[in-house]
XYZ file of C-alpha atoms in Angstrom:
325
model
C 255.782 113.843 95.766
C 256.141 113.563 99.450
C 252.556 111.920 99.671
C 253.231 110.147 97.144
C 256.586 108.470 98.704
C 255.005 107.772 101.391
C 251.817 105.762 100.010
C 255.102 103.761 98.102
C 257.429 103.305 100.904
C 255.349 100.515 102.787
C 254.749 98.895 99.656
C 258.534 99.394 98.343
C 260.262 97.879 101.736
C 257.965 94.982 102.055
C 258.866 93.983 98.370
C 262.451 95.247 98.906
C 262.687 92.458 101.944
C 261.839 90.067 99.219
C 263.193 91.892 95.909
C 261.008 91.940 92.664
C 263.410 88.557 91.458
C 264.508 86.034 94.081
C 265.805 82.940 94.621
C 263.739 79.926 96.580
C 266.102 77.025 96.762
C 267.460 77.056 93.197
C 264.432 78.835 92.322
C 263.789 81.989 90.349
C 261.141 83.826 91.218
C 259.744 87.079 89.698
C 257.038 89.163 91.092
C 254.355 90.714 88.099
C 251.982 92.974 89.381
C 248.974 94.862 87.798
C 245.376 96.740 88.772
C 242.607 94.503 86.505
C 240.386 92.147 87.887
C 241.657 88.773 88.252
C 238.935 87.668 85.568
C 240.038 90.086 83.464
C 241.982 88.075 79.923
C 244.896 90.463 80.882
C 245.503 88.620 84.154
C 244.296 85.353 82.328
C 247.101 85.883 79.786
C 249.706 86.133 82.620
C 248.757 83.109 84.409
C 249.741 81.738 80.829
C 252.792 83.275 81.170
C 253.670 81.807 84.470
C 253.117 78.661 83.197
C 254.989 78.932 79.827
C 257.934 80.426 81.680
C 257.907 77.395 84.294
C 257.293 75.017 81.366
C 260.516 76.678 79.489
C 262.860 76.847 82.242
C 261.989 73.197 83.402
C 260.628 74.505 87.026
C 263.594 76.912 87.105
C 261.390 80.294 87.298
C 258.610 81.308 88.244
C 256.231 83.774 87.685
C 254.050 85.552 91.064
C 251.181 87.534 89.930
C 249.283 90.454 92.375
C 246.088 91.386 90.441
C 243.596 94.343 91.963
C 245.898 96.912 92.443
C 247.404 95.253 95.006
C 251.078 96.680 95.132
C 249.546 100.040 93.798
C 248.553 102.246 90.607
C 250.114 101.946 87.369
C 252.293 104.843 88.286
C 253.469 103.517 91.091
C 254.091 100.120 89.629
C 256.366 101.111 86.934
C 258.173 103.634 90.081
C 258.242 99.859 91.447
C 259.478 98.556 88.633
C 262.685 101.363 88.417
C 264.243 100.547 91.770
C 263.947 96.730 91.379
C 261.498 96.386 94.201
C 259.257 94.789 91.413
C 260.419 92.537 88.379
C 257.216 93.212 86.130
C 254.088 94.637 85.202
C 251.369 95.625 82.854
C 250.372 99.301 82.105
C 248.632 101.367 79.817
C 250.948 102.969 77.235
C 249.185 105.905 78.258
C 250.448 106.001 81.670
C 253.791 105.468 80.096
C 253.519 108.968 78.914
C 255.228 110.320 81.981
C 258.158 108.059 81.443
C 258.452 107.594 77.740
C 257.137 110.834 75.416
C 256.927 108.727 72.682
C 254.410 106.441 73.947
C 252.010 109.618 73.423
C 251.220 108.089 70.167
C 248.690 106.115 71.208
C 246.666 108.335 73.022
C 246.199 110.840 70.039
C 242.441 110.407 69.203
C 242.078 108.892 65.963
C 245.434 108.082 64.784
C 244.497 104.626 63.607
C 241.462 103.585 61.128
C 240.927 99.729 63.071
C 242.244 96.895 64.853
C 243.924 96.031 61.872
C 245.982 98.849 61.259
C 246.597 99.375 64.869
C 248.513 95.890 64.686
C 250.354 96.082 61.745
C 251.619 99.476 63.296
C 252.711 97.897 66.533
C 254.504 94.830 64.911
C 256.259 97.145 62.904
C 259.637 98.666 63.412
C 257.782 101.992 64.874
C 256.219 99.499 67.848
C 259.067 97.839 68.300
C 261.271 101.581 68.406
C 258.643 102.634 70.915
C 259.433 99.799 72.893
C 263.452 100.247 72.781
C 262.535 103.843 74.069
C 261.840 102.465 77.865
C 265.455 101.503 78.287
C 266.472 105.236 79.326
C 263.466 105.245 82.124
C 265.239 101.889 83.343
C 262.844 99.891 82.068
C 262.589 96.942 79.191
C 259.638 96.976 77.076
C 258.856 93.571 76.431
C 255.417 93.287 74.000
C 252.031 94.790 73.745
C 248.615 93.383 74.936
C 245.498 94.011 72.871
C 243.562 96.708 75.134
C 241.241 97.574 72.236
C 239.907 100.832 71.493
C 238.831 103.173 73.932
C 235.116 104.882 74.378
C 232.825 107.060 76.034
C 230.250 106.620 78.566
C 228.002 108.504 80.605
C 225.579 108.490 83.938
C 224.286 111.598 82.226
C 223.054 110.642 78.749
C 224.596 108.865 75.487
C 227.918 110.953 74.009
C 227.106 111.482 70.333
C 228.605 113.677 69.505
C 231.538 116.597 70.886
C 228.706 118.716 71.874
C 227.531 115.932 74.213
C 231.144 116.950 76.300
C 231.184 120.172 76.149
C 230.677 120.967 80.113
C 230.681 117.627 81.444
C 233.833 115.781 83.929
C 235.226 113.246 82.057
C 237.605 110.503 84.035
C 240.650 110.029 81.874
C 244.203 108.255 82.319
C 247.028 110.354 83.976
C 247.907 111.204 80.167
C 248.517 114.790 79.185
C 247.493 113.917 75.877
C 244.165 111.979 76.860
C 243.777 115.174 79.249
C 243.948 117.625 75.772
C 241.412 115.322 74.023
C 238.648 116.023 76.463
C 239.605 119.642 77.148
C 239.485 120.356 73.420
C 236.115 119.134 73.076
C 234.560 121.612 75.763
C 234.822 118.869 78.866
C 236.808 118.663 81.944
C 239.591 115.954 81.909
C 239.561 114.958 85.309
C 242.773 112.165 85.932
C 241.037 109.487 88.479
C 242.369 106.071 89.972
C 240.814 103.130 88.408
C 240.317 101.829 91.642
C 238.618 104.947 92.482
C 236.211 105.561 89.268
C 233.270 103.290 90.383
C 232.500 105.563 93.193
C 233.352 108.856 91.751
C 230.700 107.570 88.769
C 228.391 107.141 91.315
C 228.665 110.293 93.302
C 228.837 112.704 90.428
C 232.456 113.192 91.405
C 232.289 112.879 87.350
C 229.939 112.281 84.558
C 231.330 109.774 82.545
C 234.630 108.064 81.072
C 236.337 106.216 78.735
C 237.465 102.703 78.504
C 237.113 99.747 76.542
C 234.024 97.171 76.865
C 235.837 94.336 78.697
C 236.908 96.535 81.633
C 233.587 98.650 81.237
C 231.698 95.440 81.749
C 234.157 93.724 84.531
C 234.046 97.100 86.299
C 230.496 96.808 86.772
C 230.569 100.764 85.715
C 227.622 100.072 83.379
C 225.556 99.939 86.722
C 226.591 103.960 86.975
C 226.998 105.052 83.654
C 224.819 102.801 81.410
C 225.209 105.018 78.651
C 228.177 103.497 76.085
C 229.016 105.292 72.686
C 231.741 102.763 70.955
C 233.069 105.964 69.300
C 236.321 104.303 69.312
C 238.748 107.575 69.545
C 241.483 105.867 70.229
C 243.519 102.454 69.891
C 246.401 102.340 73.446
C 248.209 99.054 73.836
C 249.105 97.472 77.185
C 252.327 97.595 77.387
C 254.417 94.571 79.483
C 257.670 95.927 81.276
C 260.468 94.668 82.834
C 262.666 96.104 86.056
C 265.976 97.092 83.928
C 267.675 95.841 87.417
C 266.194 92.939 87.815
C 266.238 91.986 83.460
C 270.163 92.519 84.035
C 270.322 90.036 87.344
C 268.881 87.489 84.432
C 271.402 85.669 82.718
C 271.154 84.740 78.821
C 269.356 82.019 79.038
C 266.631 82.786 81.645
C 266.155 86.251 79.657
C 265.294 84.168 76.671
C 262.990 82.091 79.005
C 260.875 84.892 79.676
C 260.997 86.625 76.254
C 259.311 83.587 75.000
C 256.707 82.931 77.725
C 256.132 86.521 77.085
C 255.369 86.314 73.682
C 253.293 83.003 73.756
C 251.717 85.408 76.504
C 250.671 87.563 73.654
C 249.351 85.409 71.347
C 247.279 83.993 73.936
C 245.752 87.690 74.994
C 245.079 88.135 71.602
C 243.009 85.427 70.834
C 241.330 86.470 73.662
C 240.753 89.816 73.247
C 238.441 90.193 70.293
C 235.659 87.322 71.769
C 236.295 89.474 75.306
C 235.027 92.561 73.508
C 232.224 91.177 71.417
C 230.698 89.635 75.047
C 231.120 92.130 77.161
C 228.843 94.194 74.702
C 226.622 91.568 74.532
C 226.792 90.956 78.331
C 226.071 95.362 79.098
C 222.998 94.665 76.945
C 221.548 92.138 78.310
C 221.785 94.305 81.813
C 219.746 96.848 79.937
C 222.738 99.413 78.541
C 221.908 100.380 75.328
C 225.297 101.004 73.071
C 225.037 103.537 70.255
C 227.837 103.616 67.337
C 227.931 107.490 67.246
C 229.205 108.998 63.974
C 232.980 109.671 63.976
C 233.363 112.438 61.477
C 232.158 115.034 64.073
C 234.646 114.185 66.890
C 237.614 113.446 63.853
C 236.963 117.178 62.954
C 237.151 118.522 66.720
C 240.365 116.777 67.715
C 242.154 118.026 64.186
C 243.632 120.988 66.178
C 245.441 117.766 68.510
C 246.745 116.121 65.273
C 248.042 119.975 63.991
C 249.811 120.457 67.214
C 252.229 117.580 66.673
C 253.013 118.822 62.681
C 256.889 118.931 62.366
C 257.840 116.730 65.348
C 258.985 112.815 65.811
C 255.353 111.903 66.689
C 253.952 114.302 64.031
C 255.822 112.455 61.353
C 254.995 108.264 62.996
C 251.462 110.051 62.369
C 252.188 110.271 58.559
C 253.553 107.168 58.191
C 250.524 105.673 59.880
C 248.280 107.327 57.943
C 249.849 105.120 54.396
C 249.858 101.847 56.644
């Protein structure tokens, strides 16, 4: 904890001098940060959000975006939101598990049949209620970005079945549920910061990882882990968050402008995502990566104990509702 505070303190102090939200004459400037590359569709969508916010507010509000983990890891960005030193961020729902336990729903493997069902759930009262659960953590859940489906890639051959995970060190998000998935299959789950993963794969610190196609491609992980298996074990959305402290400092009209800009960016990002995913697959194949689509049945059978462990719980009841949608 001491090490984390020491790492966060310089960033937090620097941001507090400016604040997550501050006034430049009569312009309200909001600061938003994320960990992805500036070429990623998420960053492009945030830039679109900034354009829409400036348009709706008639130039009275602006959004400044800090990509590439400049201000910290996803967990650190959430903590900056909680103290009001940062206005907004985008983090994986898996990262939010430590703040909003109900978000573990998305990290449970093979809950969703496909992308269509996934979005039906996000747009339903289930998805909206989960966003509302961020408030006790001093966060405002504003919406979801598409982050596709997560699949395995490896530096040591294809992962075609759970047997290929056994004994391997697989990088996962810092999510208890993601850790449990790998460990249940006989692997060694290894949470590592995204920015450190390329070197970890290159140096053999881990044998593989899991993520969506655009992230796999833009991170250049295909260079050191050229075996990609599209098993699509989980659909984990990105969650757009605002600091409750910053949100409460905005007047109702400013809040309305910001919500409109966020909603527009969600539609924009969703339209970009599928093309980006398809293009990423083609791009890595052009680089010599072979992409396979393994049979999902053995994986689904292997993680059944995880599903069973949620029976009788609130999350378990959500899983049962989703199966009927």
